[in-house]
Short mmCIF file of C-alpha atoms in Angstrom, two decimals:
data_model
loop_
_atom_site.label_atom_id
_atom_site.label_comp_id
_atom_site.label_asym_id
_atom_site.label_seq_id
_atom_site.Cartn_x
_atom_site.Cartn_y
_atom_site.Cartn_z
CA UNK F 1 0.00 0.00 0.00
CA UNK F 2 1.31 3.45 -0.95
CA UNK F 3 0.98 6.60 1.22
CA UNK F 4 -1.53 7.93 -1.32
CA UNK F 5 -3.67 4.77 -1.09
CA UNK F 6 -3.46 4.98 2.71
CA UNK F 7 -4.65 8.62 2.58
CA UNK F 8 -7.56 7.69 0.28
CA UNK F 9 -8.48 4.82 2.61
CA UNK F 10 -8.48 7.21 5.56
CA UNK F 11 -10.68 9.68 3.66
CA UNK F 12 -13.28 7.01 2.91
CA UNK F 13 -13.47 6.12 6.63
CA UNK F 14 -13.79 9.81 7.58
CA UNK F 15 -16.60 10.20 5.03
CA UNK F 16 -18.38 7.16 6.45
CA UNK F 17 -18.15 8.68 9.92
CA UNK F 18 -19.54 11.96 8.57
CA UNK F 19 -22.49 10.14 6.93
CA UNK F 20 -23.38 8.72 10.34
CA UNK F 21 -22.69 11.93 12.24
CA UNK F 22 -25.08 14.01 10.08
CA UNK F 23 -28.02 11.71 10.82
CA UNK F 24 -30.68 13.36 12.96
CA UNK F 25 -31.06 10.83 15.76
CA UNK F 26 -34.39 12.40 16.73
CA UNK F 27 -35.87 10.97 13.55
CA UNK F 28 -34.79 7.38 14.32
CA UNK F 29 -36.75 4.54 15.89
CA UNK F 30 -35.41 3.31 19.27
CA UNK F 31 -33.79 0.28 17.57
CA UNK F 32 -32.19 2.38 14.86
CA UNK F 33 -30.99 4.81 17.49
CA UNK F 34 -29.11 2.03 19.27
CA UNK F 35 -27.72 0.80 15.99
CA UNK F 36 -26.64 4.35 15.15
CA UNK F 37 -24.83 4.70 18.48
CA UNK F 38 -22.91 1.48 17.89
CA UNK F 39 -21.91 2.39 14.34
CA UNK F 40 -21.03 6.00 15.16
CA UNK F 41 -18.64 4.87 17.91
CA UNK F 42 -17.05 2.24 15.68
CA UNK F 43 -16.55 4.74 12.86
CA UNK F 44 -15.14 7.42 15.17
CA UNK F 45 -12.67 5.00 16.73
CA UNK F 46 -11.54 4.09 13.21
CA UNK F 47 -11.05 7.80 12.44
CA UNK F 48 -8.98 8.21 15.64
CA UNK F 49 -6.93 5.12 14.77
CA UNK F 50 -5.98 6.71 11.44
CA UNK F 51 -5.16 10.03 13.10
CA UNK F 52 -2.88 8.41 15.65
CA UNK F 53 -1.02 6.18 13.20
CA UNK F 54 1.29 7.63 10.59
CA UNK F 55 1.81 5.65 7.41
CA UNK F 56 5.54 5.48 8.13
CA UNK F 57 4.90 3.67 11.42
CA UNK F 58 2.86 0.80 9.96
CA UNK F 59 4.25 -2.68 10.42
CA UNK F 60 4.68 -4.99 7.43
CA UNK F 61 1.82 -7.21 8.58
CA UNK F 62 -0.47 -4.16 8.95
CA UNK F 63 0.48 -3.04 5.45
CA UNK F 64 -0.37 -6.49 4.15
CA UNK F 65 -3.82 -6.46 5.76
CA UNK F 66 -4.81 -2.94 4.81
CA UNK F 67 -5.45 -3.21 1.03
CA UNK F 68 -8.39 -5.58 1.49
CA UNK F 69 -9.89 -3.37 4.22
CA UNK F 70 -9.30 -0.29 2.08
CA UNK F 71 -11.16 -1.84 -0.83
CA UNK F 72 -14.12 -2.72 1.38
CA UNK F 73 -14.17 0.73 3.00
CA UNK F 74 -14.11 2.35 -0.43
CA UNK F 75 -16.96 0.13 -1.66
CA UNK F 76 -18.99 1.09 1.43
CA UNK F 77 -18.38 4.79 0.87
CA UNK F 78 -19.31 4.53 -2.82
CA UNK F 79 -22.63 2.96 -1.87
CA UNK F 80 -23.27 5.46 0.92
CA UNK F 81 -22.76 8.54 -1.20
CA UNK F 82 -26.04 8.14 -3.09
CA UNK F 83 -28.26 7.39 -0.08
CA UNK F 84 -30.88 9.80 1.24
CA UNK F 85 -32.53 7.92 4.10
CA UNK F 86 -30.97 7.36 7.51
CA UNK F 87 -32.29 3.78 7.69
CA UNK F 88 -30.53 2.87 4.43
CA UNK F 89 -27.27 4.38 5.71
CA UNK F 90 -27.53 2.40 8.94
CA UNK F 91 -28.35 -0.81 7.10
CA UNK F 92 -25.37 -0.45 4.82
CA UNK F 93 -22.84 0.53 7.50
CA UNK F 94 -24.10 -2.31 9.71
CA UNK F 95 -23.15 -4.76 6.98
CA UNK F 96 -19.58 -3.36 7.09
CA UNK F 97 -19.18 -2.97 10.85
CA UNK F 98 -16.49 -5.66 10.80
CA UNK F 99 -14.40 -3.47 8.48
CA UNK F 100 -14.46 -0.58 10.96
CA UNK F 101 -13.53 -2.77 13.93
CA UNK F 102 -10.77 -4.49 11.93
CA UNK F 103 -9.27 -1.08 11.03
CA UNK F 104 -8.97 -0.19 14.71
CA UNK F 105 -7.27 -3.52 15.47
CA UNK F 106 -4.81 -3.32 12.57
CA UNK F 107 -3.84 0.30 13.27
CA UNK F 108 -3.53 -0.07 17.04
CA UNK K 1 55.00 53.61 4.98
CA UNK K 2 52.06 55.99 4.43
CA UNK K 3 50.81 53.98 1.46
CA UNK K 4 51.16 50.74 3.43
CA UNK K 5 49.18 52.26 6.27
CA UNK K 6 46.52 53.46 3.87
CA UNK K 7 46.30 50.03 2.26
CA UNK K 8 46.05 48.41 5.68
CA UNK K 9 43.31 50.84 6.73
CA UNK K 10 41.48 50.27 3.44
CA UNK K 11 41.65 46.52 3.91
CA UNK K 12 40.36 46.78 7.53
CA UNK K 13 37.52 49.07 6.45
CA UNK K 14 36.62 46.77 3.56
CA UNK K 15 36.67 43.87 5.95
CA UNK K 16 34.42 45.67 8.41
CA UNK K 17 32.11 46.67 5.58
CA UNK K 18 31.88 43.06 4.43
CA UNK K 19 31.25 41.91 7.98
CA UNK K 20 28.34 44.34 8.26
CA UNK K 21 26.86 43.19 4.94
CA UNK K 22 27.43 39.57 5.94
CA UNK K 23 25.18 39.92 8.99
CA UNK K 24 22.21 41.14 6.94
CA UNK K 25 20.70 37.85 5.65
CA UNK K 26 20.51 36.37 9.14
CA UNK K 27 19.02 39.50 10.75
CA UNK K 28 15.50 38.84 11.98
CA UNK K 29 15.84 35.08 11.81
CA UNK K 30 15.59 34.65 15.60
CA UNK K 31 12.39 36.71 15.89
CA UNK K 32 10.88 34.91 12.89
CA UNK K 33 11.83 31.56 14.37
CA UNK K 34 10.11 32.47 17.65
CA UNK K 35 7.00 33.74 15.82
CA UNK K 36 6.96 30.53 13.78
CA UNK K 37 7.22 28.33 16.86
CA UNK K 38 4.49 30.29 18.65
CA UNK K 39 2.17 29.94 15.65
CA UNK K 40 2.80 26.20 15.41
CA UNK K 41 2.08 25.83 19.11
CA UNK K 42 -1.16 27.78 18.79
CA UNK K 43 -2.33 25.48 16.00
CA UNK K 44 -1.22 22.53 18.10
CA UNK K 45 -3.31 23.74 21.05
CA UNK K 46 -6.35 24.43 18.88
CA UNK K 47 -6.07 21.00 17.27
CA UNK K 48 -5.90 19.32 20.66
CA UNK K 49 -8.80 21.35 22.09
CA UNK K 50 -10.97 20.67 19.03
CA UNK K 51 -10.19 16.94 19.15
CA UNK K 52 -10.99 16.73 22.85
CA UNK K 53 -14.24 18.70 22.66
CA UNK K 54 -15.41 16.80 19.58
CA UNK K 55 -14.52 13.41 21.09
CA UNK K 56 -16.45 14.29 24.25
CA UNK K 57 -19.45 15.17 22.09
CA UNK K 58 -19.24 11.94 20.08
CA UNK K 59 -19.09 10.00 23.36
CA UNK K 60 -22.45 11.51 24.32
CA UNK K 61 -23.95 10.46 20.96
CA UNK K 62 -22.34 7.02 20.63
CA UNK K 63 -22.41 3.61 22.20
CA UNK K 64 -22.21 3.95 26.00
CA UNK K 65 -20.09 0.91 26.73
CA UNK K 66 -16.90 0.55 28.77
CA UNK K 67 -14.71 -0.44 25.75
CA UNK K 68 -15.81 2.64 23.78
CA UNK K 69 -15.12 4.95 26.72
CA UNK K 70 -11.73 3.31 27.30
CA UNK K 71 -10.62 3.34 23.66
CA UNK K 72 -11.63 6.98 23.12
CA UNK K 73 -9.95 8.07 26.36
CA UNK K 74 -6.75 6.17 25.50
CA UNK K 75 -6.63 7.71 22.03
CA UNK K 76 -7.02 11.22 23.46
CA UNK K 77 -4.44 10.62 26.19
CA UNK K 78 -1.99 9.55 23.51
CA UNK K 79 -2.82 12.73 21.63
CA UNK K 80 -2.10 14.87 24.68
CA UNK K 81 1.33 13.20 25.00
CA UNK K 82 2.05 13.61 21.29
CA UNK K 83 1.06 17.26 21.41
CA UNK K 84 3.49 17.91 24.28
CA UNK K 85 6.24 16.12 22.32
CA UNK K 86 5.43 18.26 19.27
CA UNK K 87 5.77 21.43 21.38
CA UNK K 88 9.29 20.42 22.40
CA UNK K 89 10.11 19.56 18.79
CA UNK K 90 8.90 22.97 17.57
CA UNK K 91 11.02 24.72 20.23
CA UNK K 92 14.19 23.24 18.77
CA UNK K 93 13.95 25.34 15.61
CA UNK K 94 13.38 28.53 17.65
CA UNK K 95 16.50 27.76 19.70
CA UNK K 96 18.50 27.08 16.55
CA UNK K 97 17.55 30.36 14.87
CA UNK K 98 18.42 32.29 18.03
CA UNK K 99 21.84 30.65 18.14
CA UNK K 100 22.40 31.38 14.48
CA UNK K 101 21.60 35.06 14.89
CA UNK K 102 23.89 35.28 17.93
CA UNK K 103 26.67 33.77 15.84
CA UNK K 104 26.04 36.25 13.05
CA UNK K 105 25.94 39.24 15.40
CA UNK K 106 29.64 39.10 16.07
CA UNK K 107 29.72 36.26 18.58
CA UNK K 108 31.73 33.66 16.69
CA UNK K 109 33.17 32.28 19.94
CA UNK K 110 33.59 28.60 20.68
CA UNK K 111 30.73 28.65 23.21
CA UNK K 112 28.22 30.04 20.69
CA UNK K 113 29.31 27.55 18.03
CA UNK K 114 29.02 24.66 20.50
CA UNK K 115 25.59 25.84 21.68
CA UNK K 116 24.44 26.00 18.08
CA UNK K 117 25.75 22.51 17.42
CA UNK K 118 23.74 21.26 20.39
CA UNK K 119 20.52 22.70 19.00
CA UNK K 120 21.22 20.89 15.71
CA UNK K 121 21.36 17.62 17.66
CA UNK K 122 17.84 18.38 18.92
CA UNK K 123 16.72 19.05 15.35
CA UNK K 124 18.00 15.67 14.28
CA UNK K 125 15.84 13.78 16.76
CA UNK K 126 12.79 12.34 15.03
CA UNK K 127 9.50 13.53 16.47
CA UNK K 128 6.76 11.08 17.45
CA UNK K 129 5.27 9.36 14.42
CA UNK K 130 6.71 11.73 11.85
CA UNK K 131 8.69 10.55 8.87
CA UNK K 132 9.43 12.20 5.57
CA UNK K 133 8.64 10.37 2.35
CA UNK K 134 11.62 9.15 0.29
CA UNK K 135 11.10 11.71 -2.52
CA UNK K 136 10.93 14.51 0.06
CA UNK K 137 14.14 13.26 1.73
CA UNK K 138 15.86 13.14 -1.65
CA UNK K 139 14.73 16.69 -2.42
CA UNK K 140 16.29 17.96 0.81
CA UNK K 141 19.57 16.06 0.54
CA UNK K 142 21.34 18.73 -1.52
CA UNK K 143 20.42 21.70 0.64
CA UNK K 144 24.00 22.45 1.69
CA UNK K 145 24.67 23.25 -1.97
CA UNK K 146 22.42 26.32 -1.70
CA UNK K 147 24.79 28.08 0.71
CA UNK K 148 26.21 31.03 -1.18
CA UNK K 149 29.95 31.66 -0.90
CA UNK K 150 30.99 34.81 1.01
CA UNK K 151 27.40 35.98 1.51
CA UNK K 152 27.71 35.28 5.24
CA UNK K 153 30.37 35.70 7.90
CA UNK K 154 32.80 32.77 7.84
CA UNK K 155 31.50 31.17 11.06
CA UNK K 156 27.89 31.50 9.87
CA UNK K 157 28.72 30.08 6.45
CA UNK K 158 30.36 27.10 8.10
CA UNK K 159 27.33 26.55 10.34
CA UNK K 160 24.93 26.92 7.43
CA UNK K 161 26.80 24.32 5.36
CA UNK K 162 26.59 21.89 8.28
CA UNK K 163 22.98 22.67 9.21
CA UNK K 164 21.28 23.46 5.89
CA UNK K 165 19.83 19.99 5.50
CA UNK K 166 18.85 19.22 9.13
CA UNK K 167 17.05 22.57 9.39
CA UNK K 168 15.27 22.04 6.05
CA UNK K 169 14.29 18.56 7.19
CA UNK K 170 13.02 19.87 10.52
CA UNK K 171 10.95 22.58 8.81
CA UNK K 172 9.48 19.98 6.45
CA UNK K 173 8.56 17.74 9.39
CA UNK K 174 7.00 20.70 11.23
CA UNK K 175 4.90 21.32 8.15
CA UNK K 176 3.89 17.67 8.07
CA UNK K 177 2.84 17.85 11.73
CA UNK K 178 0.97 21.09 11.05
CA UNK K 179 -0.85 19.51 8.09
CA UNK K 180 -1.90 16.58 10.24
CA UNK K 181 -3.20 18.83 13.02
CA UNK K 182 -5.01 21.02 10.52
CA UNK K 183 -6.63 17.88 9.15
CA UNK K 184 -7.90 16.96 12.65
CA UNK K 185 -9.52 20.37 12.98
CA UNK K 186 -10.85 20.62 9.43
CA UNK K 187 -12.36 17.12 9.56
CA UNK K 188 -14.26 17.91 12.75
CA UNK K 189 -15.38 21.35 11.63
CA UNK K 190 -16.52 19.86 8.35
CA UNK K 191 -18.50 17.12 10.13
CA UNK K 192 -20.11 19.66 12.47
CA UNK K 193 -21.00 21.99 9.64
CA UNK K 194 -22.43 19.16 7.50
CA UNK K 195 -24.56 18.10 10.46
CA UNK K 196 -25.79 21.63 11.17
CA UNK K 197 -26.50 22.22 7.49
CA UNK K 198 -28.49 18.99 7.18
CA UNK K 199 -30.47 19.43 10.38
CA UNK K 200 -30.93 23.19 10.57
CA UNK K 201 -30.96 24.23 6.92
CA UNK K 202 -31.72 21.45 4.47
CA UNK K 203 -34.28 19.39 6.39
CA UNK K 204 -36.43 22.33 7.59
CA UNK K 205 -36.17 23.98 4.18
CA UNK K 206 -37.43 20.92 2.31
CA UNK K 207 -40.01 20.03 4.98
CA UNK K 208 -41.26 23.62 4.97
CA UNK K 209 -41.87 23.47 1.24
CA UNK K 210 -44.07 20.39 1.64
CA UNK K 211 -45.90 21.59 4.71
CA UNK K 212 -45.99 25.30 3.87
CA UNK K 213 -44.18 26.27 7.13
CA UNK K 214 -42.39 29.61 7.53
CA UNK K 215 -38.64 29.29 8.09
CA UNK K 216 -37.92 32.22 10.41
CA UNK K 217 -34.81 34.13 11.56
CA UNK K 218 -33.05 31.12 13.10
CA UNK K 219 -33.13 29.36 9.75
CA UNK K 220 -31.80 32.46 7.96
CA UNK K 221 -28.91 32.72 10.46
CA UNK K 222 -28.10 29.03 10.08
CA UNK K 223 -28.06 29.38 6.31
CA UNK K 224 -25.74 32.43 6.43
CA UNK K 225 -23.36 30.64 8.82
CA UNK K 226 -23.39 27.55 6.61
CA UNK K 227 -22.54 29.51 3.48
CA UNK K 228 -19.63 31.42 5.05
CA UNK K 229 -16.22 29.82 5.51
CA UNK K 230 -15.36 28.80 9.07
CA UNK K 231 -12.96 31.46 10.51
CA UNK K 232 -10.67 28.85 12.06
CA UNK K 233 -10.28 27.02 8.76
CA UNK K 234 -9.35 30.30 7.04
CA UNK K 235 -6.68 30.96 9.70
CA UNK K 236 -5.30 27.45 9.43
CA UNK K 237 -4.97 27.92 5.68
CA UNK K 238 -2.89 31.04 6.41
CA UNK K 239 -0.79 29.08 8.92
CA UNK K 240 -0.14 26.39 6.30
CA UNK K 241 1.00 29.08 3.84
CA UNK K 242 3.27 30.68 6.47
CA UNK K 243 4.85 27.28 7.13
CA UNK K 244 5.66 26.86 3.44
CA UNK K 245 6.97 30.43 3.29
CA UNK K 246 9.27 29.60 6.23
CA UNK K 247 10.91 26.86 4.17
CA UNK K 248 11.32 29.21 1.21
CA UNK K 249 12.85 31.84 3.52
CA UNK K 250 15.37 29.29 4.82
CA UNK K 251 16.47 28.51 1.28
CA UNK K 252 16.75 32.22 0.49
CA UNK K 253 18.80 32.75 3.64
CA UNK K 254 21.26 30.08 2.54
CA UNK K 255 21.54 31.86 -0.78
CA UNK K 256 22.38 35.13 0.99
CA UNK K 257 18.99 36.86 0.73
CA UNK K 258 16.49 37.53 3.48
CA UNK K 259 12.75 38.08 3.64
CA UNK K 260 12.15 37.18 7.26
CA UNK K 261 10.50 40.50 8.12
CA UNK K 262 7.56 39.88 5.77
CA UNK K 263 7.23 36.34 7.08
CA UNK K 264 7.25 37.57 10.66
CA UNK K 265 4.34 39.92 9.93
CA UNK K 266 2.30 37.14 8.36
CA UNK K 267 3.00 34.78 11.29
CA UNK K 268 1.95 37.52 13.71
CA UNK K 269 -1.38 37.89 11.90
CA UNK K 270 -2.07 34.17 12.12
CA UNK K 271 -1.12 33.99 15.79
CA UNK K 272 -3.26 37.01 16.70
CA UNK K 273 -6.20 35.55 14.78
CA UNK K 274 -5.88 32.24 16.61
CA UNK K 275 -5.62 34.06 19.95
CA UNK K 276 -8.75 36.10 19.16
CA UNK K 277 -10.70 32.96 18.22
CA UNK K 278 -9.62 31.23 21.40
CA UNK K 279 -10.64 34.25 23.50
CA UNK K 280 -14.03 34.28 21.76
CA UNK K 281 -14.48 30.58 22.40
CA UNK K 282 -13.44 30.87 26.05
CA UNK K 283 -15.87 33.75 26.55
CA UNK K 284 -18.84 31.64 25.34
#
């Protein structure tokens, strides 16, 4: 993975966080609100993991694991960008929750 | 005898004249270095404050579990440590420029040279998590070649040849750190503004159209705020420019020119703007 690919990966995770952050939780059902809380925290921890880890400090094994995660994060962001409804956003991010948690593990 | 004396006097006067001219490029470098360091520290403090406040807010919106609280707290504690390390790293360049100006202002003694050498050692220490890319390293490797011959006093020229590259490298790393901190702030401001825009401008606007509701003054204010650029982002853009100008000024200094006074003025503007914003925020 190149520094540029790492930066693009980071941007897609930041954009995913922003998609969740802009959701008006007042409009959500109690179940969706809980789901939103879980996803928002996972996405924010992934954002923090990127902020606290410089590309130059990545281990070889982290570098080997990141391309697959980057591809999945990019695919998620591509799908999110056209969505209008909060429930669709939550559904989609829920299906990729494992990507967000894996990012935190790999970058820690 | 008279001619010899005249020649000797002429040579002394020429030498003194040269010495005075030689000091010029370095004049103002210490004050600029201090202003630069202070500006970097201000951005550093803002970036940390923004990160902390935003993280606290996200904690109130997110999953209220022990692992989330722990992970967020750990990440922010690490950031506080890194910010303190960055402060010390920024100070090194201020110390160096002060030593360089002392050397240029007729203090070419062993003690001044040694003190300057010590500050270069501090510049050479890698800061936490910062590394230059290979192309950037390669671009900086020939910096000693920019030092103009006889444009500086001999002791200064010698120091510049030795330190040209470490200082350029340090300035590049400071810029990298600044860029990262600016990204922390911009990302959070952007997320907040997108949220406010969606919830206070877009949603009521579109709902109002369907339901025929009036929008009111609060909506108008939210729209105006959303359209305008965030003042902190504008200041950070200026800080980024000043950081790049600092690197250009260093190169010009090596070549025997100086534009540190203009740079100092621009750094002062950024620092005062950041101070004013902080005061405004604290007053709220």
